[in-house]
Tab-separated table of C-alpha atoms and ligand atoms in Angstrom:
chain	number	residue	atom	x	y	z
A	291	UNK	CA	63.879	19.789	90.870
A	292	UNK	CA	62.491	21.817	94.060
A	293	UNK	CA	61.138	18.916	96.534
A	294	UNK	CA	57.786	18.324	97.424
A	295	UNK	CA	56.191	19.640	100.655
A	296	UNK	CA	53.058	18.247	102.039
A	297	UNK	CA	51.444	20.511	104.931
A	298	UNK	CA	49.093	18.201	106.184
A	299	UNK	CA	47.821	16.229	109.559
A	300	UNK	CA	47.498	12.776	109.814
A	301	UNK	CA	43.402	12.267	110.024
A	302	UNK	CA	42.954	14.424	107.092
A	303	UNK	CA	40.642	12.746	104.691
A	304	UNK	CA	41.985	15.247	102.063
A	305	UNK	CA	44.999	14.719	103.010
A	306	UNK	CA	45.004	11.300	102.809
A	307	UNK	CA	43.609	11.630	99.181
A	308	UNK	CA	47.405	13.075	98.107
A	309	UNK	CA	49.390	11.376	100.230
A	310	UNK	CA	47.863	7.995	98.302
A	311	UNK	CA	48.423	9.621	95.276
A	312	UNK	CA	52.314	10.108	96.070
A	313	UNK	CA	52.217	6.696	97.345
A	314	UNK	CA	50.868	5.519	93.823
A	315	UNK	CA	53.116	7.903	91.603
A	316	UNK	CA	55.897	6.487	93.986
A	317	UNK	CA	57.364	9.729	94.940
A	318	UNK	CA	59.507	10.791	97.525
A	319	UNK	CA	58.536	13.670	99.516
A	320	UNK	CA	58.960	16.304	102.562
A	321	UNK	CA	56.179	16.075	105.220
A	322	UNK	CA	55.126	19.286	107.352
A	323	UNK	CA	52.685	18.226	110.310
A	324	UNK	CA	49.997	21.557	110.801
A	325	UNK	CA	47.423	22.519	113.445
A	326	UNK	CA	44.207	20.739	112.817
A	327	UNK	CA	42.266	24.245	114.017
A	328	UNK	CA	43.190	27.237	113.752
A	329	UNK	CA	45.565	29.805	114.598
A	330	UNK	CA	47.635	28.352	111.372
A	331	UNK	CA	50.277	30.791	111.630
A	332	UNK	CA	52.710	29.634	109.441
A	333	UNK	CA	49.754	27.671	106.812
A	334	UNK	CA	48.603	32.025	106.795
A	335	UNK	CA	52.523	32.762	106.366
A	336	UNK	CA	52.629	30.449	103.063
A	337	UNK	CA	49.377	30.915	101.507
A	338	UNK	CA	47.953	34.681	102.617
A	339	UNK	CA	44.895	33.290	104.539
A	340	UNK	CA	43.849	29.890	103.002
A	341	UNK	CA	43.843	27.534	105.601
A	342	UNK	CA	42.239	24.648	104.147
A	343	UNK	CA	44.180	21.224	104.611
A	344	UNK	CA	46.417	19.904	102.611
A	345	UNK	CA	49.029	22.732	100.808
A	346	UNK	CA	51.461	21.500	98.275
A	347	UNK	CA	54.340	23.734	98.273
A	348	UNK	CA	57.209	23.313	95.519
A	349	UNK	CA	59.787	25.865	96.483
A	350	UNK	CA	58.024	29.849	96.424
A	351	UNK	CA	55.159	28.025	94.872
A	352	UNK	CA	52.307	26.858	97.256
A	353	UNK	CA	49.383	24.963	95.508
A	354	UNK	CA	45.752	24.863	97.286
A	355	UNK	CA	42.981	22.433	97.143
A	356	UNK	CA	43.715	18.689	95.992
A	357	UNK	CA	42.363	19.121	92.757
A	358	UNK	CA	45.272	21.066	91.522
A	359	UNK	CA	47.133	18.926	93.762
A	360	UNK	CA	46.412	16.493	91.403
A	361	UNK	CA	47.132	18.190	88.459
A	362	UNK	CA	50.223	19.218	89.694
A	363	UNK	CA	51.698	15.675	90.848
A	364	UNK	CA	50.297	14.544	87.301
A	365	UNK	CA	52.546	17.039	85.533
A	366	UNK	CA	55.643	16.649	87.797
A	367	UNK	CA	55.215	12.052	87.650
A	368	UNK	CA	53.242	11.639	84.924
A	369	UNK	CA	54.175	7.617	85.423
A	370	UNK	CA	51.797	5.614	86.826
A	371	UNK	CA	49.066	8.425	85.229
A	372	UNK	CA	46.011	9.438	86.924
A	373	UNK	CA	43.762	8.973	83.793
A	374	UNK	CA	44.620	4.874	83.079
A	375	UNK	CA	41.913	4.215	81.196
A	376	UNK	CA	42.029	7.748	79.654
A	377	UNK	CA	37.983	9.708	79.326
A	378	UNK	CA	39.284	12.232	82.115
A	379	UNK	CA	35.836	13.733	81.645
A	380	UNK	CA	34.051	11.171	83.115
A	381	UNK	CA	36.895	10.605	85.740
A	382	UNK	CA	37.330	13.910	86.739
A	383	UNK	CA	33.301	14.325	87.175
A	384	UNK	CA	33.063	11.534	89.497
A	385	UNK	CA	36.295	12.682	91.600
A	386	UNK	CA	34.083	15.972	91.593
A	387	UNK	CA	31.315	14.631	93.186
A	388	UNK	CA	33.231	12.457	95.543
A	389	UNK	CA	34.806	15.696	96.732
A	390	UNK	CA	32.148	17.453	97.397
A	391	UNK	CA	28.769	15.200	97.796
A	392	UNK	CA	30.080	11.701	99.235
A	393	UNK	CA	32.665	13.922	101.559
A	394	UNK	CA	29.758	15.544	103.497
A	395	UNK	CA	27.964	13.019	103.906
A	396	UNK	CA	30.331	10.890	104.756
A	397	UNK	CA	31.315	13.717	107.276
A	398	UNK	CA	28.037	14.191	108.878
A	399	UNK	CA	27.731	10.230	109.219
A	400	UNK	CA	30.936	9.924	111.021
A	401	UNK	CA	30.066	13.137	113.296
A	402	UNK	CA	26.993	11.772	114.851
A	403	UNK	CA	27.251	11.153	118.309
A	404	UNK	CA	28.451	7.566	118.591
A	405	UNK	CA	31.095	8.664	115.648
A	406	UNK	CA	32.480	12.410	118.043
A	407	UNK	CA	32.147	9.742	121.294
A	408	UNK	CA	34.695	7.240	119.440
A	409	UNK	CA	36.964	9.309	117.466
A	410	UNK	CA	36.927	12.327	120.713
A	411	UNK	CA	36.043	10.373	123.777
A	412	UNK	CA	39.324	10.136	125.223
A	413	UNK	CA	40.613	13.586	124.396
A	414	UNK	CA	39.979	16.531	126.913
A	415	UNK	CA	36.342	18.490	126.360
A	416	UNK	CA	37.992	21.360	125.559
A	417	UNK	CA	39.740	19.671	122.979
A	418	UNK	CA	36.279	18.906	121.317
A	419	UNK	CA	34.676	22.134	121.539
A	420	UNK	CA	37.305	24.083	120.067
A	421	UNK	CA	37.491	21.816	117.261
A	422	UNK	CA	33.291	22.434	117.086
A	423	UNK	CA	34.051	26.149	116.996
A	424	UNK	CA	36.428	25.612	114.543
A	425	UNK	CA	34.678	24.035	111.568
A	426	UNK	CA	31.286	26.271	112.471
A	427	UNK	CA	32.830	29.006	112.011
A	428	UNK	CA	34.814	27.678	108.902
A	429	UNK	CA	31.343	26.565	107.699
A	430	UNK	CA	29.797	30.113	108.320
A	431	UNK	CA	27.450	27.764	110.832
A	432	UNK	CA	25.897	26.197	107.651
A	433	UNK	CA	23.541	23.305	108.833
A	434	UNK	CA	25.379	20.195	109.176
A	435	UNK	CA	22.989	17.173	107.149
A	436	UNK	CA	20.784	15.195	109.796
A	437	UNK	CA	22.190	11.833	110.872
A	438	UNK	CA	18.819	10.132	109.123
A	439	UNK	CA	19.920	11.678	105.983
A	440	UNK	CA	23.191	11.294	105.906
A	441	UNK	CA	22.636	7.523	107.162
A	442	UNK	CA	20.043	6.749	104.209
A	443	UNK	CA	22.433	8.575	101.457
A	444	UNK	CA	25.819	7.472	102.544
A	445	UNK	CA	24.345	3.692	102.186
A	446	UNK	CA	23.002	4.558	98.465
A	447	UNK	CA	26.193	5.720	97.602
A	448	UNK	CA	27.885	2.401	99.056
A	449	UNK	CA	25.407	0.397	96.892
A	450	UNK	CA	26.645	2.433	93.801
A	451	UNK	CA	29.835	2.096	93.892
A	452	UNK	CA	29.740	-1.538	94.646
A	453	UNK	CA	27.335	-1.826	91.461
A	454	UNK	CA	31.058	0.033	89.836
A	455	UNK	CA	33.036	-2.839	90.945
A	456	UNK	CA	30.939	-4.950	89.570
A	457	UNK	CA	32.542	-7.454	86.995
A	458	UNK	CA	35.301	-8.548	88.901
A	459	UNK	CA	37.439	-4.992	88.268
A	460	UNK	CA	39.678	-4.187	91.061
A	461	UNK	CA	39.194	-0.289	90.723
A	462	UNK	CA	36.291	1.982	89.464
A	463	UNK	CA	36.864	2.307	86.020
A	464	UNK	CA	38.943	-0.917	85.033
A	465	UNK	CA	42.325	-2.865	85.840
A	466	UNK	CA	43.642	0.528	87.318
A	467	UNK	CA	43.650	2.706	90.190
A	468	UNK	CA	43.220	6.735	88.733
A	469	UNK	CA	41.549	10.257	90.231
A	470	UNK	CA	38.353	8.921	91.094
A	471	UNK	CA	39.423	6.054	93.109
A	472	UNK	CA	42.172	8.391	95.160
A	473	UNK	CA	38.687	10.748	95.688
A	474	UNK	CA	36.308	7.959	96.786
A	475	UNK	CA	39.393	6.841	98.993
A	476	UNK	CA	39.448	9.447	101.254
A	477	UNK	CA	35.704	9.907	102.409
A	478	UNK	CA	35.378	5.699	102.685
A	479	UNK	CA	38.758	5.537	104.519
A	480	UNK	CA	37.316	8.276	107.126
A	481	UNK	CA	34.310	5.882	107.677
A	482	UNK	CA	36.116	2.914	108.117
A	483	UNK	CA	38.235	4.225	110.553
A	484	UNK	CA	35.325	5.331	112.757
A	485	UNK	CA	34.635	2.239	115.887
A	486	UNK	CA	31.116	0.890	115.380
A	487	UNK	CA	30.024	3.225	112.674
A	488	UNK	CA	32.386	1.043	109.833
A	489	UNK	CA	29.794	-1.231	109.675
A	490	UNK	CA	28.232	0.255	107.475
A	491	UNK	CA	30.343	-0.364	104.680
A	492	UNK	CA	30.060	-4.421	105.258
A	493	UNK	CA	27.122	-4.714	102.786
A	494	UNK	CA	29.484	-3.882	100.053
A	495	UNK	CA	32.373	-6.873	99.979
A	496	UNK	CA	33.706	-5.549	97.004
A	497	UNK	CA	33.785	-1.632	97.680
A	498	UNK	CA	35.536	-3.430	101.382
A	499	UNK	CA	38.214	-5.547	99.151
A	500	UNK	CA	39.026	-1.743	96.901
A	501	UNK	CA	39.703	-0.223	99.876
A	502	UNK	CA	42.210	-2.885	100.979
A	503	UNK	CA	43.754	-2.980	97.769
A	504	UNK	CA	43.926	0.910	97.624
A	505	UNK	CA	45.201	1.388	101.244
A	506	UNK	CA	48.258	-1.035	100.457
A	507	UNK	CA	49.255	1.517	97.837
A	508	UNK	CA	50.807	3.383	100.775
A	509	UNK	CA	52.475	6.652	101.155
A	510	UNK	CA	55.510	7.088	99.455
A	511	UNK	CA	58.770	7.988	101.216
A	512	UNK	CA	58.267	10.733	103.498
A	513	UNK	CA	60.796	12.586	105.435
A	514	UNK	CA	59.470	15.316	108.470
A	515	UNK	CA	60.563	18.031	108.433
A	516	UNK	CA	59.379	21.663	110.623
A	517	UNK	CA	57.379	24.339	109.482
A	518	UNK	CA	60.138	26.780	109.995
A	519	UNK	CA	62.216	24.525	107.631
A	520	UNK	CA	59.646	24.684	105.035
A	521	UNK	CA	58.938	28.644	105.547
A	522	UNK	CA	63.004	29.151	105.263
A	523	UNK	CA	62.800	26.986	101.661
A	524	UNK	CA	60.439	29.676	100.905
A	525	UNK	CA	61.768	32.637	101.273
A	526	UNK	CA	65.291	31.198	99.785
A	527	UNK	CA	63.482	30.436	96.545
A	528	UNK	CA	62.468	32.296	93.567
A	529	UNK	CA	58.643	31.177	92.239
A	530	UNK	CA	58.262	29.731	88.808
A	531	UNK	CA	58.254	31.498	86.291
A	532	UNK	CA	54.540	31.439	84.430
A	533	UNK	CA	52.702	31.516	81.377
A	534	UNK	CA	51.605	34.826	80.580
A	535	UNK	CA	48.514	33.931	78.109
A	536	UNK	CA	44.781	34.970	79.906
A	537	UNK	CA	41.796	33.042	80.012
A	538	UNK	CA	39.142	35.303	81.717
A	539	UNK	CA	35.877	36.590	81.475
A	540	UNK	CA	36.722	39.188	84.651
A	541	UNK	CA	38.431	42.075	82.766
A	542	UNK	CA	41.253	41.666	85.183
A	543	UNK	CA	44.547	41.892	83.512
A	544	UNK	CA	48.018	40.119	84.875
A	545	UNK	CA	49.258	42.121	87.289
A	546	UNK	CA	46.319	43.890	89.137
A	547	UNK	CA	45.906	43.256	92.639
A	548	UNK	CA	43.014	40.662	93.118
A	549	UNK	CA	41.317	37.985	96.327
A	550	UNK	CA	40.691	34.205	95.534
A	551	UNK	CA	38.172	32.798	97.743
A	552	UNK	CA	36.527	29.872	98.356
A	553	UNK	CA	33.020	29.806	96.998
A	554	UNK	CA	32.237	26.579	99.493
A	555	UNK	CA	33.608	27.052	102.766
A	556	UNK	CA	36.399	28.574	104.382
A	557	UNK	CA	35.633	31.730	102.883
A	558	UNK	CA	39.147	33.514	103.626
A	559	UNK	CA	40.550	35.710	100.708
A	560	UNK	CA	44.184	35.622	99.437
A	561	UNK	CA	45.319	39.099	98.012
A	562	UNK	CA	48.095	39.516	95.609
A	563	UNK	CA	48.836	40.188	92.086
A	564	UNK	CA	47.240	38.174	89.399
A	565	UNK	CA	50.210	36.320	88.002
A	566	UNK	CA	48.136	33.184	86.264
A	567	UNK	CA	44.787	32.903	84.630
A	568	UNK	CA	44.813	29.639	82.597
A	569	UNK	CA	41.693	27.788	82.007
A	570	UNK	CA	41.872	25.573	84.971
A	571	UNK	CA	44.507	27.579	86.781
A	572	UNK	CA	44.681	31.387	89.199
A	573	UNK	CA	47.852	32.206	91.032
A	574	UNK	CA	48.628	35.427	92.806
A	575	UNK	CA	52.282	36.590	93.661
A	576	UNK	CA	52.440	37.858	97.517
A	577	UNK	CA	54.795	38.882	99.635
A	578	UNK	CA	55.350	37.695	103.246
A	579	UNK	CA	57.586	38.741	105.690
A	580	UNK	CA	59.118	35.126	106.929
A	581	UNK	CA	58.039	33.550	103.656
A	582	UNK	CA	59.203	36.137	100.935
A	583	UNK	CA	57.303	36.088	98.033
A	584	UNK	CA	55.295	33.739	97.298
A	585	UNK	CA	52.955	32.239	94.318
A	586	UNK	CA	49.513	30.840	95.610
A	587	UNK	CA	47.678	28.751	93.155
A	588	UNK	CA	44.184	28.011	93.097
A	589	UNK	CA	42.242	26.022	90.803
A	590	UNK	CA	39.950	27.929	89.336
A	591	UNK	CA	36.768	25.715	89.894
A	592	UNK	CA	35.315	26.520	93.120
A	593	UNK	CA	37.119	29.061	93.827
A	594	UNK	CA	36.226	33.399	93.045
A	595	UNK	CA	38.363	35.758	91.161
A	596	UNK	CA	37.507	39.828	92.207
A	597	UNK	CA	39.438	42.756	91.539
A	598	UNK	CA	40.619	44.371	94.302
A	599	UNK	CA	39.264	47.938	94.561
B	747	GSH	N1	38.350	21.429	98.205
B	747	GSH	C1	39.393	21.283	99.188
B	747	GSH	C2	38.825	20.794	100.511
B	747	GSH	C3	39.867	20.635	101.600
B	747	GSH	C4	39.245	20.435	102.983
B	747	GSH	O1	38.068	20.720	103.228
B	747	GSH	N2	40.041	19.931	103.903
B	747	GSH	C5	39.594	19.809	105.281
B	747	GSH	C6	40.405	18.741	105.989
B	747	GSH	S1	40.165	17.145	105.283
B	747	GSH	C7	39.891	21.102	105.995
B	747	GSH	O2	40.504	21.973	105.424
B	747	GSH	N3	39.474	21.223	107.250
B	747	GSH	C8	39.807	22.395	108.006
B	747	GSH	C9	41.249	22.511	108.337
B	747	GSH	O3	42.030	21.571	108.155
B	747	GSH	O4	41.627	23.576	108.815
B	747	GSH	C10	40.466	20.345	98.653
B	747	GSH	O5	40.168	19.526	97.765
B	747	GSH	O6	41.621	20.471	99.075
């Protein structure tokens, strides 16, 4: 079996989301360290223009967005499972919404001033602005939620999931750590980490005590490696081969030339030809010039399927 390749940096909430989940699934894997902002030359070699932290890549196969990263380390170590206390509806709903809703709020907590003062104040000014330019322009300069807001909601969402800890059960839904807990993880752990803005989570002992017990889950064995390594595994492997059945609703057949994009943020197509169209699943096949060819996968919520014309 092809080894597993996380591109990721270390403050990554996202990131931090899979590298738990290796930790949990006990897995051993390779560890590529990327550019927080862009350029992201060789992220753009890999995946054709998604730049969106982390990447799973598998050997020619390069996975985007942690939702499929999920899937995927589910398939590969089904053992400790994701779904413990099985209604992966439910579980997958409230990952969902801890993805999306509790991340950006979380976010625009932690980026008030006394948050970009702790977590930037002792790097150059520079350093700061380009990372504002950054993730405005990533955004499309979408208004960030004020810090009133973002104050009042992050606090109701504290209270609710310490009302889902309730009972004495060390994880959200039972004796058992699964894909809502990894998702709540990561925007929690970004707050916590943040000097004088943590306190906020101390009116919730019990949401405090989860994210103890889920940080000691750790990381897994990983083993760094360089981006050139990883590009060079690449383009000295052949993709997987796929399952040819369609699921769409696009009249696109396998093998036209097609973009996925974003429909969130980070709007930045990947062109190539439509090798997968499952129900939860696109992939394109592309062809790089350091990487060789490639398959990107996408999952297919959140992200747009368009014929290229
Ligand atoms: N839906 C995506 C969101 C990923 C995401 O927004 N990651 C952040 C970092 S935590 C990011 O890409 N920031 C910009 C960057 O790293 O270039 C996923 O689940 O992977």
């Amino acid at each position: 079996m092809s080894d597993l390749i996380l591109h990721h940096y270390p403050t990554s909430p996202f990131a931090e989301k899979i590298r738990l989940i290796l930790g949990h699934k006990q897995l051993a894997w390779k560890s590529v360290l990327i550019p927080v902002i862009m350029p992201k030359p060789d992220v753009v070699a890999l995946t054709g223009g998604y730049r969106r932290t982390p990447l799973l890549q598998i050997g020619a196969d390069v996975y985007c967005d942690t939702a499929l990263i999920a899937d995927v380390l589910e398939r590969r170590a089904p053992t400790p499972s994701l779904y413990p206390h099985e209604r992966t509806g439910l579980i997958r709903t409230v990952a969902q919404w801890a993805d999306s809703t509790l991340f950006w709020t979380a976010i625009a907590y932690a980026f008030q001033p006394a948050g970009m003062q702790a977590m930037f104040g002792k790097l150059p000014p520079e350093h700061l602005q380009a990372f504002g330019a950054d993730r405005a322009a990533m955004r499309g300069n979408a208004p960030r939620m004020p810090v009133a807001e973002a104050t009042a909601n992050l606090t109701e969402y504290i209270d609710r999931l310490e009302n889902m800890l309730a009972d004495g059960k060390p994880y959200l839904f039972g004796a058992l750590p699964g894909l809502a807990d990894f998702s709540v993880y990561h925007p929690v752990w970004y707050v916590s980490r943040v000097q004088g803005l943590s306190t906020i989570l101390e009116r919730a002992p019990k949401l405090l005590a989860w994210l103890a017990r889920m940080t000691a889950i750790g990381h897994g064995t990983a083993e760094k490696i360089s981006s050139t390594d990883a590009i060079n595994i690449c383009r000295d492997s052949t993709p997987l081969a796929l399952e040819t059945a369609v699921t769409d609703l696009h009249d696109i057949a396998l093998g036209e030339r097609v973009t996925i994009t974003p429909t969130d943020y980070a709007l930045d197509p990947v062109e190539g030809e439509l090798v997968l169209a499952s129900a939860t699943e696109l992939a394109v096949r592309r062809h790089d010039e350091r990487a060789g060819t490639v398959t990107v996968h996408f999952p297919r919520n959140g992200y747009q399927l368009k014929k290229v014309a």
